[in-house]
Amino acid sequence: MKQLFKILWKLIKILAVVVGILYVVYQWNLDQKLLGWAYVQVNRIFDRKKQDIKF
């Protein structure tokens, strides 16, 4: 029984940490900031390439 409570307590701690991290990401809007940074990096890469389309 003691072993079960030990495992359950670990699981609760892990879930609390995950929920805390997700809450911070949501509150500070970090997902949108990360995607904004990623779009800038992708545009830098593709703006350097020569176009393949010939008219």
JSON list of N, CA, C and O in Angstrom, two decimals:
[
{"chain": "A", "resi": 1, "resn": "MET", "atom": "N", "xyz": [0.82, -1.19, 0.00]},
{"chain": "A", "resi": 1, "resn": "MET", "atom": "CA", "xyz": [0.00, 0.00, 0.00]},
{"chain": "A", "resi": 1, "resn": "MET", "atom": "C", "xyz": [0.87, 1.26, 0.00]},
{"chain": "A", "resi": 1, "resn": "MET", "atom": "O", "xyz": [0.55, 2.23, -0.65]},
{"chain": "A", "resi": 2, "resn": "LYS", "atom": "N", "xyz": [1.97, 1.20, 0.76]},
{"chain": "A", "resi": 2, "resn": "LYS", "atom": "CA", "xyz": [2.87, 2.34, 0.83]},
{"chain": "A", "resi": 2, "resn": "LYS", "atom": "C", "xyz": [3.50, 2.61, -0.54]},
{"chain": "A", "resi": 2, "resn": "LYS", "atom": "O", "xyz": [3.69, 3.76, -0.92]},
{"chain": "A", "resi": 3, "resn": "GLN", "atom": "N", "xyz": [3.81, 1.55, -1.27]},
{"chain": "A", "resi": 3, "resn": "GLN", "atom": "CA", "xyz": [4.38, 1.66, -2.61]},
{"chain": "A", "resi": 3, "resn": "GLN", "atom": "C", "xyz": [3.40, 2.36, -3.56]},
{"chain": "A", "resi": 3, "resn": "GLN", "atom": "O", "xyz": [3.80, 3.20, -4.36]},
{"chain": "A", "resi": 4, "resn": "LEU", "atom": "N", "xyz": [2.13, 2.04, -3.44]},
{"chain": "A", "resi": 4, "resn": "LEU", "atom": "CA", "xyz": [1.11, 2.64, -4.28]},
{"chain": "A", "resi": 4, "resn": "LEU", "atom": "C", "xyz": [1.02, 4.15, -4.02]},
{"chain": "A", "resi": 4, "resn": "LEU", "atom": "O", "xyz": [0.94, 4.94, -4.96]},
{"chain": "A", "resi": 5, "resn": "PHE", "atom": "N", "xyz": [1.05, 4.55, -2.76]},
{"chain": "A", "resi": 5, "resn": "PHE", "atom": "CA", "xyz": [0.97, 5.98, -2.44]},
{"chain": "A", "resi": 5, "resn": "PHE", "atom": "C", "xyz": [2.20, 6.72, -2.92]},
{"chain": "A", "resi": 5, "resn": "PHE", "atom": "O", "xyz": [2.12, 7.88, -3.34]},
{"chain": "A", "resi": 6, "resn": "LYS", "atom": "N", "xyz": [3.35, 6.06, -2.90]},
{"chain": "A", "resi": 6, "resn": "LYS", "atom": "CA", "xyz": [4.58, 6.67, -3.38]},
{"chain": "A", "resi": 6, "resn": "LYS", "atom": "C", "xyz": [4.49, 6.95, -4.88]},
{"chain": "A", "resi": 6, "resn": "LYS", "atom": "O", "xyz": [4.84, 8.04, -5.35]},
{"chain": "A", "resi": 7, "resn": "ILE", "atom": "N", "xyz": [4.00, 5.98, -5.63]},
{"chain": "A", "resi": 7, "resn": "ILE", "atom": "CA", "xyz": [3.84, 6.14, -7.08]},
{"chain": "A", "resi": 7, "resn": "ILE", "atom": "C", "xyz": [2.78, 7.19, -7.38]},
{"chain": "A", "resi": 7, "resn": "ILE", "atom": "O", "xyz": [2.96, 8.04, -8.26]},
{"chain": "A", "resi": 8, "resn": "LEU", "atom": "N", "xyz": [1.69, 7.16, -6.63]},
{"chain": "A", "resi": 8, "resn": "LEU", "atom": "CA", "xyz": [0.62, 8.13, -6.82]},
{"chain": "A", "resi": 8, "resn": "LEU", "atom": "C", "xyz": [1.11, 9.55, -6.52]},
{"chain": "A", "resi": 8, "resn": "LEU", "atom": "O", "xyz": [0.79, 10.49, -7.25]},
{"chain": "A", "resi": 9, "resn": "TRP", "atom": "N", "xyz": [1.90, 9.72, -5.48]},
{"chain": "A", "resi": 9, "resn": "TRP", "atom": "CA", "xyz": [2.44, 11.02, -5.12]},
{"chain": "A", "resi": 9, "resn": "TRP", "atom": "C", "xyz": [3.37, 11.55, -6.21]},
{"chain": "A", "resi": 9, "resn": "TRP", "atom": "O", "xyz": [3.33, 12.73, -6.55]},
{"chain": "A", "resi": 10, "resn": "LYS", "atom": "N", "xyz": [4.21, 10.68, -6.79]},
{"chain": "A", "resi": 10, "resn": "LYS", "atom": "CA", "xyz": [5.09, 11.07, -7.89]},
{"chain": "A", "resi": 10, "resn": "LYS", "atom": "C", "xyz": [4.27, 11.52, -9.10]},
{"chain": "A", "resi": 10, "resn": "LYS", "atom": "O", "xyz": [4.59, 12.52, -9.74]},
{"chain": "A", "resi": 11, "resn": "LEU", "atom": "N", "xyz": [3.22, 10.78, -9.40]},
{"chain": "A", "resi": 11, "resn": "LEU", "atom": "CA", "xyz": [2.37, 11.12, -10.53]},
{"chain": "A", "resi": 11, "resn": "LEU", "atom": "C", "xyz": [1.70, 12.47, -10.32]},
{"chain": "A", "resi": 11, "resn": "LEU", "atom": "O", "xyz": [1.63, 13.29, -11.25]},
{"chain": "A", "resi": 12, "resn": "ILE", "atom": "N", "xyz": [1.24, 12.74, -9.13]},
{"chain": "A", "resi": 12, "resn": "ILE", "atom": "CA", "xyz": [0.60, 14.02, -8.82]},
{"chain": "A", "resi": 12, "resn": "ILE", "atom": "C", "xyz": [1.60, 15.16, -8.96]},
{"chain": "A", "resi": 12, "resn": "ILE", "atom": "O", "xyz": [1.26, 16.22, -9.51]},
{"chain": "A", "resi": 13, "resn": "LYS", "atom": "N", "xyz": [2.82, 14.96, -8.49]},
{"chain": "A", "resi": 13, "resn": "LYS", "atom": "CA", "xyz": [3.84, 16.00, -8.61]},
{"chain": "A", "resi": 13, "resn": "LYS", "atom": "C", "xyz": [4.17, 16.28, -10.08]},
{"chain": "A", "resi": 13, "resn": "LYS", "atom": "O", "xyz": [4.29, 17.44, -10.49]},
{"chain": "A", "resi": 14, "resn": "ILE", "atom": "N", "xyz": [4.30, 15.23, -10.88]},
{"chain": "A", "resi": 14, "resn": "ILE", "atom": "CA", "xyz": [4.61, 15.41, -12.30]},
{"chain": "A", "resi": 14, "resn": "ILE", "atom": "C", "xyz": [3.48, 16.14, -13.00]},
{"chain": "A", "resi": 14, "resn": "ILE", "atom": "O", "xyz": [3.72, 17.07, -13.79]},
{"chain": "A", "resi": 15, "resn": "LEU", "atom": "N", "xyz": [2.25, 15.76, -12.72]},
{"chain": "A", "resi": 15, "resn": "LEU", "atom": "CA", "xyz": [1.10, 16.44, -13.34]},
{"chain": "A", "resi": 15, "resn": "LEU", "atom": "C", "xyz": [1.00, 17.89, -12.91]},
{"chain": "A", "resi": 15, "resn": "LEU", "atom": "O", "xyz": [0.65, 18.76, -13.71]},
{"chain": "A", "resi": 16, "resn": "ALA", "atom": "N", "xyz": [1.33, 18.19, -11.66]},
{"chain": "A", "resi": 16, "resn": "ALA", "atom": "CA", "xyz": [1.30, 19.57, -11.18]},
{"chain": "A", "resi": 16, "resn": "ALA", "atom": "C", "xyz": [2.34, 20.42, -11.91]},
{"chain": "A", "resi": 16, "resn": "ALA", "atom": "O", "xyz": [2.07, 21.57, -12.28]},
{"chain": "A", "resi": 17, "resn": "VAL", "atom": "N", "xyz": [3.52, 19.86, -12.13]},
{"chain": "A", "resi": 17, "resn": "VAL", "atom": "CA", "xyz": [4.56, 20.59, -12.86]},
{"chain": "A", "resi": 17, "resn": "VAL", "atom": "C", "xyz": [4.13, 20.83, -14.30]},
{"chain": "A", "resi": 17, "resn": "VAL", "atom": "O", "xyz": [4.29, 21.95, -14.82]},
{"chain": "A", "resi": 18, "resn": "VAL", "atom": "N", "xyz": [3.57, 19.83, -14.94]},
{"chain": "A", "resi": 18, "resn": "VAL", "atom": "CA", "xyz": [3.12, 19.98, -16.33]},
{"chain": "A", "resi": 18, "resn": "VAL", "atom": "C", "xyz": [2.03, 21.03, -16.43]},
{"chain": "A", "resi": 18, "resn": "VAL", "atom": "O", "xyz": [2.07, 21.91, -17.31]},
{"chain": "A", "resi": 19, "resn": "VAL", "atom": "N", "xyz": [1.07, 20.99, -15.54]},
{"chain": "A", "resi": 19, "resn": "VAL", "atom": "CA", "xyz": [-0.02, 21.98, -15.55]},
{"chain": "A", "resi": 19, "resn": "VAL", "atom": "C", "xyz": [0.54, 23.38, -15.29]},
{"chain": "A", "resi": 19, "resn": "VAL", "atom": "O", "xyz": [0.12, 24.35, -15.91]},
{"chain": "A", "resi": 20, "resn": "GLY", "atom": "N", "xyz": [1.49, 23.50, -14.38]},
{"chain": "A", "resi": 20, "resn": "GLY", "atom": "CA", "xyz": [2.10, 24.79, -14.11]},
{"chain": "A", "resi": 20, "resn": "GLY", "atom": "C", "xyz": [2.82, 25.35, -15.32]},
{"chain": "A", "resi": 20, "resn": "GLY", "atom": "O", "xyz": [2.69, 26.55, -15.63]},
{"chain": "A", "resi": 21, "resn": "ILE", "atom": "N", "xyz": [3.56, 24.52, -16.02]},
{"chain": "A", "resi": 21, "resn": "ILE", "atom": "CA", "xyz": [4.27, 24.98, -17.22]},
{"chain": "A", "resi": 21, "resn": "ILE", "atom": "C", "xyz": [3.29, 25.40, -18.30]},
{"chain": "A", "resi": 21, "resn": "ILE", "atom": "O", "xyz": [3.46, 26.44, -18.94]},
{"chain": "A", "resi": 22, "resn": "LEU", "atom": "N", "xyz": [2.25, 24.61, -18.50]},
{"chain": "A", "resi": 22, "resn": "LEU", "atom": "CA", "xyz": [1.25, 24.96, -19.51]},
{"chain": "A", "resi": 22, "resn": "LEU", "atom": "C", "xyz": [0.52, 26.26, -19.16]},
{"chain": "A", "resi": 22, "resn": "LEU", "atom": "O", "xyz": [0.20, 27.07, -20.03]},
{"chain": "A", "resi": 23, "resn": "TYR", "atom": "N", "xyz": [0.29, 26.49, -17.88]},
{"chain": "A", "resi": 23, "resn": "TYR", "atom": "CA", "xyz": [-0.36, 27.73, -17.44]},
{"chain": "A", "resi": 23, "resn": "TYR", "atom": "C", "xyz": [0.51, 28.95, -17.74]},
{"chain": "A", "resi": 23, "resn": "TYR", "atom": "O", "xyz": [0.03, 29.97, -18.22]},
{"chain": "A", "resi": 24, "resn": "VAL", "atom": "N", "xyz": [1.80, 28.83, -17.47]},
{"chain": "A", "resi": 24, "resn": "VAL", "atom": "CA", "xyz": [2.72, 29.94, -17.75]},
{"chain": "A", "resi": 24, "resn": "VAL", "atom": "C", "xyz": [2.78, 30.22, -19.25]},
{"chain": "A", "resi": 24, "resn": "VAL", "atom": "O", "xyz": [2.75, 31.38, -19.68]},
{"chain": "A", "resi": 25, "resn": "VAL", "atom": "N", "xyz": [2.86, 29.17, -20.05]},
{"chain": "A", "resi": 25, "resn": "VAL", "atom": "CA", "xyz": [2.89, 29.34, -21.51]},
{"chain": "A", "resi": 25, "resn": "VAL", "atom": "C", "xyz": [1.62, 30.03, -21.98]},
{"chain": "A", "resi": 25, "resn": "VAL", "atom": "O", "xyz": [1.65, 30.94, -22.82]},
{"chain": "A", "resi": 26, "resn": "TYR", "atom": "N", "xyz": [0.48, 29.66, -21.43]},
{"chain": "A", "resi": 26, "resn": "TYR", "atom": "CA", "xyz": [-0.80, 30.26, -21.81]},
{"chain": "A", "resi": 26, "resn": "TYR", "atom": "C", "xyz": [-0.88, 31.72, -21.37]},
{"chain": "A", "resi": 26, "resn": "TYR", "atom": "O", "xyz": [-1.30, 32.58, -22.14]},
{"chain": "A", "resi": 27, "resn": "GLN", "atom": "N", "xyz": [-0.49, 32.02, -20.16]},
{"chain": "A", "resi": 27, "resn": "GLN", "atom": "CA", "xyz": [-0.61, 33.37, -19.64]},
{"chain": "A", "resi": 27, "resn": "GLN", "atom": "C", "xyz": [0.33, 34.35, -20.35]},
{"chain": "A", "resi": 27, "resn": "GLN", "atom": "O", "xyz": [-0.04, 35.50, -20.58]},
{"chain": "A", "resi": 28, "resn": "TRP", "atom": "N", "xyz": [1.54, 33.94, -20.63]},
{"chain": "A", "resi": 28, "resn": "TRP", "atom": "CA", "xyz": [2.51, 34.83, -21.26]},
{"chain": "A", "resi": 28, "resn": "TRP", "atom": "C", "xyz": [2.46, 34.76, -22.77]},
{"chain": "A", "resi": 28, "resn": "TRP", "atom": "O", "xyz": [3.27, 35.40, -23.43]},
{"chain": "A", "resi": 29, "resn": "ASN", "atom": "N", "xyz": [1.53, 33.99, -23.32]},
{"chain": "A", "resi": 29, "resn": "ASN", "atom": "CA", "xyz": [1.34, 33.88, -24.76]},
{"chain": "A", "resi": 29, "resn": "ASN", "atom": "C", "xyz": [2.63, 33.44, -25.46]},
{"chain": "A", "resi": 29, "resn": "ASN", "atom": "O", "xyz": [2.96, 33.92, -26.54]},
{"chain": "A", "resi": 30, "resn": "LEU", "atom": "N", "xyz": [3.37, 32.54, -24.84]},
{"chain": "A", "resi": 30, "resn": "LEU", "atom": "CA", "xyz": [4.67, 32.14, -25.37]},
{"chain": "A", "resi": 30, "resn": "LEU", "atom": "C", "xyz": [4.56, 31.34, -26.65]},
{"chain": "A", "resi": 30, "resn": "LEU", "atom": "O", "xyz": [5.48, 31.35, -27.47]},
{"chain": "A", "resi": 31, "resn": "ASP", "atom": "N", "xyz": [3.45, 30.63, -26.84]},
{"chain": "A", "resi": 31, "resn": "ASP", "atom": "CA", "xyz": [3.31, 29.84, -28.07]},
{"chain": "A", "resi": 31, "resn": "ASP", "atom": "C", "xyz": [3.25, 30.75, -29.29]},
{"chain": "A", "resi": 31, "resn": "ASP", "atom": "O", "xyz": [3.88, 30.48, -30.31]},
{"chain": "A", "resi": 32, "resn": "GLN", "atom": "N", "xyz": [2.54, 31.87, -29.19]},
{"chain": "A", "resi": 32, "resn": "GLN", "atom": "CA", "xyz": [2.46, 32.80, -30.31]},
{"chain": "A", "resi": 32, "resn": "GLN", "atom": "C", "xyz": [3.80, 33.49, -30.54]},
{"chain": "A", "resi": 32, "resn": "GLN", "atom": "O", "xyz": [4.19, 33.74, -31.68]},
{"chain": "A", "resi": 33, "resn": "LYS", "atom": "N", "xyz": [4.51, 33.80, -29.47]},
{"chain": "A", "resi": 33, "resn": "LYS", "atom": "CA", "xyz": [5.82, 34.43, -29.62]},
{"chain": "A", "resi": 33, "resn": "LYS", "atom": "C", "xyz": [6.80, 33.46, -30.28]},
{"chain": "A", "resi": 33, "resn": "LYS", "atom": "O", "xyz": [7.60, 33.86, -31.13]},
{"chain": "A", "resi": 34, "resn": "LEU", "atom": "N", "xyz": [6.74, 32.19, -29.90]},
{"chain": "A", "resi": 34, "resn": "LEU", "atom": "CA", "xyz": [7.61, 31.19, -30.52]},
{"chain": "A", "resi": 34, "resn": "LEU", "atom": "C", "xyz": [7.29, 31.01, -31.99]},
{"chain": "A", "resi": 34, "resn": "LEU", "atom": "O", "xyz": [8.19, 30.95, -32.84]},
{"chain": "A", "resi": 35, "resn": "LEU", "atom": "N", "xyz": [6.00, 30.96, -32.34]},
{"chain": "A", "resi": 35, "resn": "LEU", "atom": "CA", "xyz": [5.63, 30.82, -33.75]},
{"chain": "A", "resi": 35, "resn": "LEU", "atom": "C", "xyz": [6.02, 32.05, -34.54]},
{"chain": "A", "resi": 35, "resn": "LEU", "atom": "O", "xyz": [6.44, 31.94, -35.70]},
{"chain": "A", "resi": 36, "resn": "GLY", "atom": "N", "xyz": [5.90, 33.24, -33.95]},
{"chain": "A", "resi": 36, "resn": "GLY", "atom": "CA", "xyz": [6.32, 34.46, -34.63]},
{"chain": "A", "resi": 36, "resn": "GLY", "atom": "C", "xyz": [7.80, 34.42, -34.94]},
{"chain": "A", "resi": 36, "resn": "GLY", "atom": "O", "xyz": [8.23, 34.79, -36.04]},
{"chain": "A", "resi": 37, "resn": "TRP", "atom": "N", "xyz": [8.60, 33.97, -33.99]},
{"chain": "A", "resi": 37, "resn": "TRP", "atom": "CA", "xyz": [10.04, 33.84, -34.21]},
{"chain": "A", "resi": 37, "resn": "TRP", "atom": "C", "xyz": [10.33, 32.81, -35.30]},
{"chain": "A", "resi": 37, "resn": "TRP", "atom": "O", "xyz": [11.18, 33.02, -36.16]},
{"chain": "A", "resi": 38, "resn": "ALA", "atom": "N", "xyz": [9.61, 31.69, -35.27]},
{"chain": "A", "resi": 38, "resn": "ALA", "atom": "CA", "xyz": [9.83, 30.63, -36.26]},
{"chain": "A", "resi": 38, "resn": "ALA", "atom": "C", "xyz": [9.47, 31.12, -37.67]},
{"chain": "A", "resi": 38, "resn": "ALA", "atom": "O", "xyz": [10.18, 30.81, -38.63]},
{"chain": "A", "resi": 39, "resn": "TYR", "atom": "N", "xyz": [8.38, 31.89, -37.81]},
{"chain": "A", "resi": 39, "resn": "TYR", "atom": "CA", "xyz": [8.01, 32.42, -39.12]},
{"chain": "A", "resi": 39, "resn": "TYR", "atom": "C", "xyz": [9.09, 33.34, -39.67]},
{"chain": "A", "resi": 39, "resn": "TYR", "atom": "O", "xyz": [9.40, 33.33, -40.85]},
{"chain": "A", "resi": 40, "resn": "VAL", "atom": "N", "xyz": [9.67, 34.16, -38.81]},
{"chain": "A", "resi": 40, "resn": "VAL", "atom": "CA", "xyz": [10.75, 35.06, -39.24]},
{"chain": "A", "resi": 40, "resn": "VAL", "atom": "C", "xyz": [11.94, 34.24, -39.73]},
{"chain": "A", "resi": 40, "resn": "VAL", "atom": "O", "xyz": [12.54, 34.55, -40.77]},
{"chain": "A", "resi": 41, "resn": "GLN", "atom": "N", "xyz": [12.29, 33.18, -39.01]},
{"chain": "A", "resi": 41, "resn": "GLN", "atom": "CA", "xyz": [13.43, 32.36, -39.43]},
{"chain": "A", "resi": 41, "resn": "GLN", "atom": "C", "xyz": [13.17, 31.66, -40.76]},
{"chain": "A", "resi": 41, "resn": "GLN", "atom": "O", "xyz": [14.05, 31.61, -41.63]},
{"chain": "A", "resi": 42, "resn": "VAL", "atom": "N", "xyz": [11.96, 31.13, -40.93]},
{"chain": "A", "resi": 42, "resn": "VAL", "atom": "CA", "xyz": [11.61, 30.45, -42.19]},
{"chain": "A", "resi": 42, "resn": "VAL", "atom": "C", "xyz": [11.63, 31.44, -43.34]},
{"chain": "A", "resi": 42, "resn": "VAL", "atom": "O", "xyz": [12.14, 31.14, -44.43]},
{"chain": "A", "resi": 43, "resn": "ASN", "atom": "N", "xyz": [11.09, 32.65, -43.12]},
{"chain": "A", "resi": 43, "resn": "ASN", "atom": "CA", "xyz": [11.09, 33.65, -44.19]},
{"chain": "A", "resi": 43, "resn": "ASN", "atom": "C", "xyz": [12.51, 34.08, -44.55]},
{"chain": "A", "resi": 43, "resn": "ASN", "atom": "O", "xyz": [12.79, 34.34, -45.72]},
{"chain": "A", "resi": 44, "resn": "ARG", "atom": "N", "xyz": [13.40, 34.16, -43.59]},
{"chain": "A", "resi": 44, "resn": "ARG", "atom": "CA", "xyz": [14.79, 34.49, -43.89]},
{"chain": "A", "resi": 44, "resn": "ARG", "atom": "C", "xyz": [15.42, 33.43, -44.79]},
{"chain": "A", "resi": 44, "resn": "ARG", "atom": "O", "xyz": [16.16, 33.73, -45.72]},
{"chain": "A", "resi": 45, "resn": "ILE", "atom": "N", "xyz": [15.12, 32.17, -44.51]},
{"chain": "A", "resi": 45, "resn": "ILE", "atom": "CA", "xyz": [15.68, 31.08, -45.31]},
{"chain": "A", "resi": 45, "resn": "ILE", "atom": "C", "xyz": [15.15, 31.13, -46.74]},
{"chain": "A", "resi": 45, "resn": "ILE", "atom": "O", "xyz": [15.91, 31.06, -47.71]},
{"chain": "A", "resi": 46, "resn": "PHE", "atom": "N", "xyz": [13.83, 31.29, -46.89]},
{"chain": "A", "resi": 46, "resn": "PHE", "atom": "CA", "xyz": [13.25, 31.22, -48.23]},
{"chain": "A", "resi": 46, "resn": "PHE", "atom": "C", "xyz": [13.41, 32.52, -49.01]},
{"chain": "A", "resi": 46, "resn": "PHE", "atom": "O", "xyz": [13.32, 32.52, -50.23]},
{"chain": "A", "resi": 47, "resn": "ASP", "atom": "N", "xyz": [13.64, 33.63, -48.35]},
{"chain": "A", "resi": 47, "resn": "ASP", "atom": "CA", "xyz": [13.88, 34.88, -49.07]},
{"chain": "A", "resi": 47, "resn": "ASP", "atom": "C", "xyz": [15.26, 34.88, -49.71]},
{"chain": "A", "resi": 47, "resn": "ASP", "atom": "O", "xyz": [15.50, 35.61, -50.67]},
{"chain": "A", "resi": 48, "resn": "ARG", "atom": "N", "xyz": [16.19, 34.07, -49.21]},
{"chain": "A", "resi": 48, "resn": "ARG", "atom": "CA", "xyz": [17.53, 34.00, -49.78]},
{"chain": "A", "resi": 48, "resn": "ARG", "atom": "C", "xyz": [17.58, 33.12, -51.03]},
{"chain": "A", "resi": 48, "resn": "ARG", "atom": "O", "xyz": [18.48, 33.26, -51.83]},
{"chain": "A", "resi": 49, "resn": "LYS", "atom": "N", "xyz": [16.64, 32.22, -51.16]},
{"chain": "A", "resi": 49, "resn": "LYS", "atom": "CA", "xyz": [16.67, 31.30, -52.30]},
{"chain": "A", "resi": 49, "resn": "LYS", "atom": "C", "xyz": [16.27, 32.01, -53.58]},
{"chain": "A", "resi": 49, "resn": "LYS", "atom": "O", "xyz": [15.41, 32.89, -53.58]},
{"chain": "A", "resi": 50, "resn": "LYS", "atom": "N", "xyz": [16.87, 31.58, -54.68]},
{"chain": "A", "resi": 50, "resn": "LYS", "atom": "CA", "xyz": [16.45, 32.10, -55.99]},
{"chain": "A", "resi": 50, "resn": "LYS", "atom": "C", "xyz": [15.15, 31.41, -56.36]},
{"chain": "A", "resi": 50, "resn": "LYS", "atom": "O", "xyz": [14.92, 30.25, -55.99]},
{"chain": "A", "resi": 51, "resn": "GLN", "atom": "N", "xyz": [14.33, 32.10, -57.10]},
{"chain": "A", "resi": 51, "resn": "GLN", "atom": "CA", "xyz": [13.05, 31.51, -57.49]},
{"chain": "A", "resi": 51, "resn": "GLN", "atom": "C", "xyz": [13.27, 30.48, -58.59]},
{"chain": "A", "resi": 51, "resn": "GLN", "atom": "O", "xyz": [14.11, 30.63, -59.47]},
{"chain": "A", "resi": 52, "resn": "ASP", "atom": "N", "xyz": [12.49, 29.40, -58.50]},
{"chain": "A", "resi": 52, "resn": "ASP", "atom": "CA", "xyz": [12.59, 28.32, -59.50]},
{"chain": "A", "resi": 52, "resn": "ASP", "atom": "C", "xyz": [11.66, 28.55, -60.68]},
{"chain": "A", "resi": 52, "resn": "ASP", "atom": "O", "xyz": [11.75, 27.87, -61.69]},
{"chain": "A", "resi": 53, "resn": "ILE", "atom": "N", "xyz": [10.75, 29.50, -60.57]},
{"chain": "A", "resi": 53, "resn": "ILE", "atom": "CA", "xyz": [9.75, 29.72, -61.61]},
{"chain": "A", "resi": 53, "resn": "ILE", "atom": "C", "xyz": [10.37, 30.56, -62.73]},
{"chain": "A", "resi": 53, "resn": "ILE", "atom": "O", "xyz": [10.96, 31.60, -62.49]},
{"chain": "A", "resi": 54, "resn": "LYS", "atom": "N", "xyz": [10.23, 30.08, -63.97]},
{"chain": "A", "resi": 54, "resn": "LYS", "atom": "CA", "xyz": [10.72, 30.81, -65.14]},
{"chain": "A", "resi": 54, "resn": "LYS", "atom": "C", "xyz": [9.52, 31.16, -66.00]},
{"chain": "A", "resi": 54, "resn": "LYS", "atom": "O", "xyz": [8.67, 30.33, -66.27]},
{"chain": "A", "resi": 55, "resn": "PHE", "atom": "N", "xyz": [9.49, 32.41, -66.43]},
{"chain": "A", "resi": 55, "resn": "PHE", "atom": "CA", "xyz": [8.37, 32.83, -67.28]},
{"chain": "A", "resi": 55, "resn": "PHE", "atom": "C", "xyz": [8.82, 32.96, -68.71]},
{"chain": "A", "resi": 55, "resn": "PHE", "atom": "O", "xyz": [9.85, 33.34, -69.08]}
]
